[in-house]
C-alpha positions as a Markdown table, in Angstrom:
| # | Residue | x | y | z |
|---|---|---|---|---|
| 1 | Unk | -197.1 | 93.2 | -75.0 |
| 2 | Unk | -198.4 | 96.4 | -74.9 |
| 3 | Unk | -199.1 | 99.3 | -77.5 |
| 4 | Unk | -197.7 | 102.2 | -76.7 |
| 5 | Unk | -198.1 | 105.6 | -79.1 |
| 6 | Unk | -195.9 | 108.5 | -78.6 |
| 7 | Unk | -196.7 | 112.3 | -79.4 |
| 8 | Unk | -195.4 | 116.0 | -78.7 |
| 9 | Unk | -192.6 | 115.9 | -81.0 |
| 10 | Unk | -191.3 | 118.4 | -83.2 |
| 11 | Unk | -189.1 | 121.2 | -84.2 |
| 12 | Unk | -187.8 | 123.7 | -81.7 |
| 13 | Unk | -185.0 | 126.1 | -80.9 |
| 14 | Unk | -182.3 | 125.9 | -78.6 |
| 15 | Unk | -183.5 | 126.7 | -75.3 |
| 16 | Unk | -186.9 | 125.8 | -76.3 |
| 17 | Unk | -189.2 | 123.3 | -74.7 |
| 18 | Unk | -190.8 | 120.2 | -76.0 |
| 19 | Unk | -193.2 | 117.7 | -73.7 |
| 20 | Unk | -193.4 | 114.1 | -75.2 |
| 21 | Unk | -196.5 | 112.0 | -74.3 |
| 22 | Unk | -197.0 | 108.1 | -74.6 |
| 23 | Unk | -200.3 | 106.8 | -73.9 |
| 24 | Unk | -200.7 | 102.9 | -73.5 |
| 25 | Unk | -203.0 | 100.5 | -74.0 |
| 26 | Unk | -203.3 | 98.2 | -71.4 |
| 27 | Unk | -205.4 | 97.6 | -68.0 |
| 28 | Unk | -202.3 | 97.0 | -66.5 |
| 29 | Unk | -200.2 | 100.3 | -66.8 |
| 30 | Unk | -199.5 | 100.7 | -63.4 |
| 31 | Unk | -197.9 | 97.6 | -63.2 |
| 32 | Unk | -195.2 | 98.8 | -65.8 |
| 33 | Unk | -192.3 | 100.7 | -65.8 |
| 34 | Unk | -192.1 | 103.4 | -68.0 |
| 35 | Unk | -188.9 | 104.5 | -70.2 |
| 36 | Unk | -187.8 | 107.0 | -72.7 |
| 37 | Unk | -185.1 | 106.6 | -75.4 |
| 38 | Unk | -183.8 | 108.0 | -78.2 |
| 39 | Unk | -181.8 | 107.4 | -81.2 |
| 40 | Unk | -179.8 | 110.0 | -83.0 |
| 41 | Unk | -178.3 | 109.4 | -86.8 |
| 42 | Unk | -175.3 | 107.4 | -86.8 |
| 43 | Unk | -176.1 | 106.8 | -83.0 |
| 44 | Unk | -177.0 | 103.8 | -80.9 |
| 45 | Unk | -179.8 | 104.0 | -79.0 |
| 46 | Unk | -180.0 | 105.2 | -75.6 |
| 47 | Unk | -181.8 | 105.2 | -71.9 |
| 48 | Unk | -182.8 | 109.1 | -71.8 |
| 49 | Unk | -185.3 | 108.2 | -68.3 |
| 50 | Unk | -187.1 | 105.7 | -66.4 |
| 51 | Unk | -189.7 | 105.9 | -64.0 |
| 52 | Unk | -191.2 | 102.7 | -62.0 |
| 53 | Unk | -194.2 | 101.3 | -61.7 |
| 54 | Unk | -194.1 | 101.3 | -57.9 |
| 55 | Unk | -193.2 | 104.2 | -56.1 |
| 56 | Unk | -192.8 | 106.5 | -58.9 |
| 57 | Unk | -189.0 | 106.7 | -58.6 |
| 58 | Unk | -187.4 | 108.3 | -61.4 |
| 59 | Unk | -184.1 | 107.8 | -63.1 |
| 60 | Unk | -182.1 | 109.8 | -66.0 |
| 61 | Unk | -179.1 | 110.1 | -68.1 |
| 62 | Unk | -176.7 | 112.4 | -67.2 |
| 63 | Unk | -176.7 | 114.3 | -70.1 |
| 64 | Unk | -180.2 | 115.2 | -69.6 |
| 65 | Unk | -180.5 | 115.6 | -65.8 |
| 66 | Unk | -181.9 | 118.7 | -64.5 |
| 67 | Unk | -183.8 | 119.3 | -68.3 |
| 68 | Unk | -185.8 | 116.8 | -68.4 |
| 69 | Unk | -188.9 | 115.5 | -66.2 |
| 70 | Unk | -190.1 | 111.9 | -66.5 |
| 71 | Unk | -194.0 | 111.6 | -65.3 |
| 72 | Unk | -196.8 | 109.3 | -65.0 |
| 73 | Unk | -200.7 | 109.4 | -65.1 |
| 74 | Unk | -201.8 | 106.3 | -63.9 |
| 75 | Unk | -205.2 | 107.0 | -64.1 |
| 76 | Unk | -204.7 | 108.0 | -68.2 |
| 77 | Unk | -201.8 | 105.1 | -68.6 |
| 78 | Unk | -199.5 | 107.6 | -70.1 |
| 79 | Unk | -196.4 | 108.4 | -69.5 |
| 80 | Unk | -194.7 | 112.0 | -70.1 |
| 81 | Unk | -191.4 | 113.6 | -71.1 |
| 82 | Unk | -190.9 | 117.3 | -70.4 |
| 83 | Unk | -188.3 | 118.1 | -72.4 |
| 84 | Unk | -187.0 | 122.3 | -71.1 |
| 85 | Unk | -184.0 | 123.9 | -72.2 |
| 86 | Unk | -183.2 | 121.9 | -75.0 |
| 87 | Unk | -179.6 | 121.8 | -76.7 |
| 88 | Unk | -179.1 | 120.7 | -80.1 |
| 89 | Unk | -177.4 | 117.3 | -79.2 |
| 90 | Unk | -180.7 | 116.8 | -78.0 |
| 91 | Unk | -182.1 | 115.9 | -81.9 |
| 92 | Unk | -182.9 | 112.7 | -82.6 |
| 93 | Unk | -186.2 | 110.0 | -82.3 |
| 94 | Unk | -187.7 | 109.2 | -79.1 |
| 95 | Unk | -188.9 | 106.2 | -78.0 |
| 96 | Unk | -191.4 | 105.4 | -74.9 |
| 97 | Unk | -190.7 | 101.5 | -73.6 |
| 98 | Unk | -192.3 | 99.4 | -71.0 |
| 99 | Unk | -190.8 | 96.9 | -68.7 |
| 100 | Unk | -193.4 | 94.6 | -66.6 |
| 101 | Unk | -192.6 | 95.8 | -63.1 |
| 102 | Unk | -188.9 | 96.1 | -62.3 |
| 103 | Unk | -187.7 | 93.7 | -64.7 |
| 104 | Unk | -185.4 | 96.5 | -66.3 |
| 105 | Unk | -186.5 | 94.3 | -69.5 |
| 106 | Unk | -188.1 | 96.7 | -72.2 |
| 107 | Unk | -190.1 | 94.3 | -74.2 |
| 108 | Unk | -192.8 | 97.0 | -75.9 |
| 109 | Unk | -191.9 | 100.2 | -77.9 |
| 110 | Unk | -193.6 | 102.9 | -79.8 |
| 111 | Unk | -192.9 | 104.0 | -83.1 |
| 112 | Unk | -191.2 | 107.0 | -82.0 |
| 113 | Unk | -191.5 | 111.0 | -82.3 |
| 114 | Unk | -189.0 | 112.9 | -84.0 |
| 115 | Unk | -187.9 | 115.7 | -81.9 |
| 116 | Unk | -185.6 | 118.4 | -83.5 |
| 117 | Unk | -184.1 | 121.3 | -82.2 |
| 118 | Unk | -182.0 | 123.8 | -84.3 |
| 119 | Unk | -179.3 | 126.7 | -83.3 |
């Protein structure tokens, strides 16, 4: 498994702009694919964005698409979310996952950042 240790969350307003980072530890991080989740009170969790380990290809809910930017620093072994225009439906705990190449199974996660924005 790997470690993985999110940051960059926090309270912002509507409209505002957040960027989430996850740095892992592992020699291996380009062989992962990276994800982002989050949980919201009373919610389930769920897939907010993907990017894979091989060609970079990126993936995202819908209700984020065109907000959100999923990136990768191979080179650091970190992973980033830039979170822009945010809504307040946004709210909730984030999660960075990793799934060994394009296994789709997400076996390590971080602790999570809160991120919460407000009206």
């Amino acid at each position: 498994q790997v470690q993985l240790v999110e940051s960059g969350g926090g309270l912002v307003q509507a409209g505002g702009s957040l960027r989430l980072s996850c740095a892992a530890s592992t020699n291996t991080f380009r062989t992962y694919t990276m994800g982002w989740f989050r949980q919201a009170p009373g919610k389930e969790r769920e897939f907010v964005s993907a990017i894979d380990w091989s060609r970079g290809t990126t993936d995202y809910a819908d209700s984020v698409k065109g907000r959100f930017t999923i990136s990768r620093d191979d080179d650091k072994n970190t992973v980033y979310l830039q979170m822009d225009s945010l809504k307040v439906e946004d709210t909730a705990v984030y999660y960075c996952a990793a799934a060994l190449f394009d296994t789709g199974r997400y076996e390590s996660w971080g602790q999570g950042t809160q991120v919460t924005v407000s009206s």
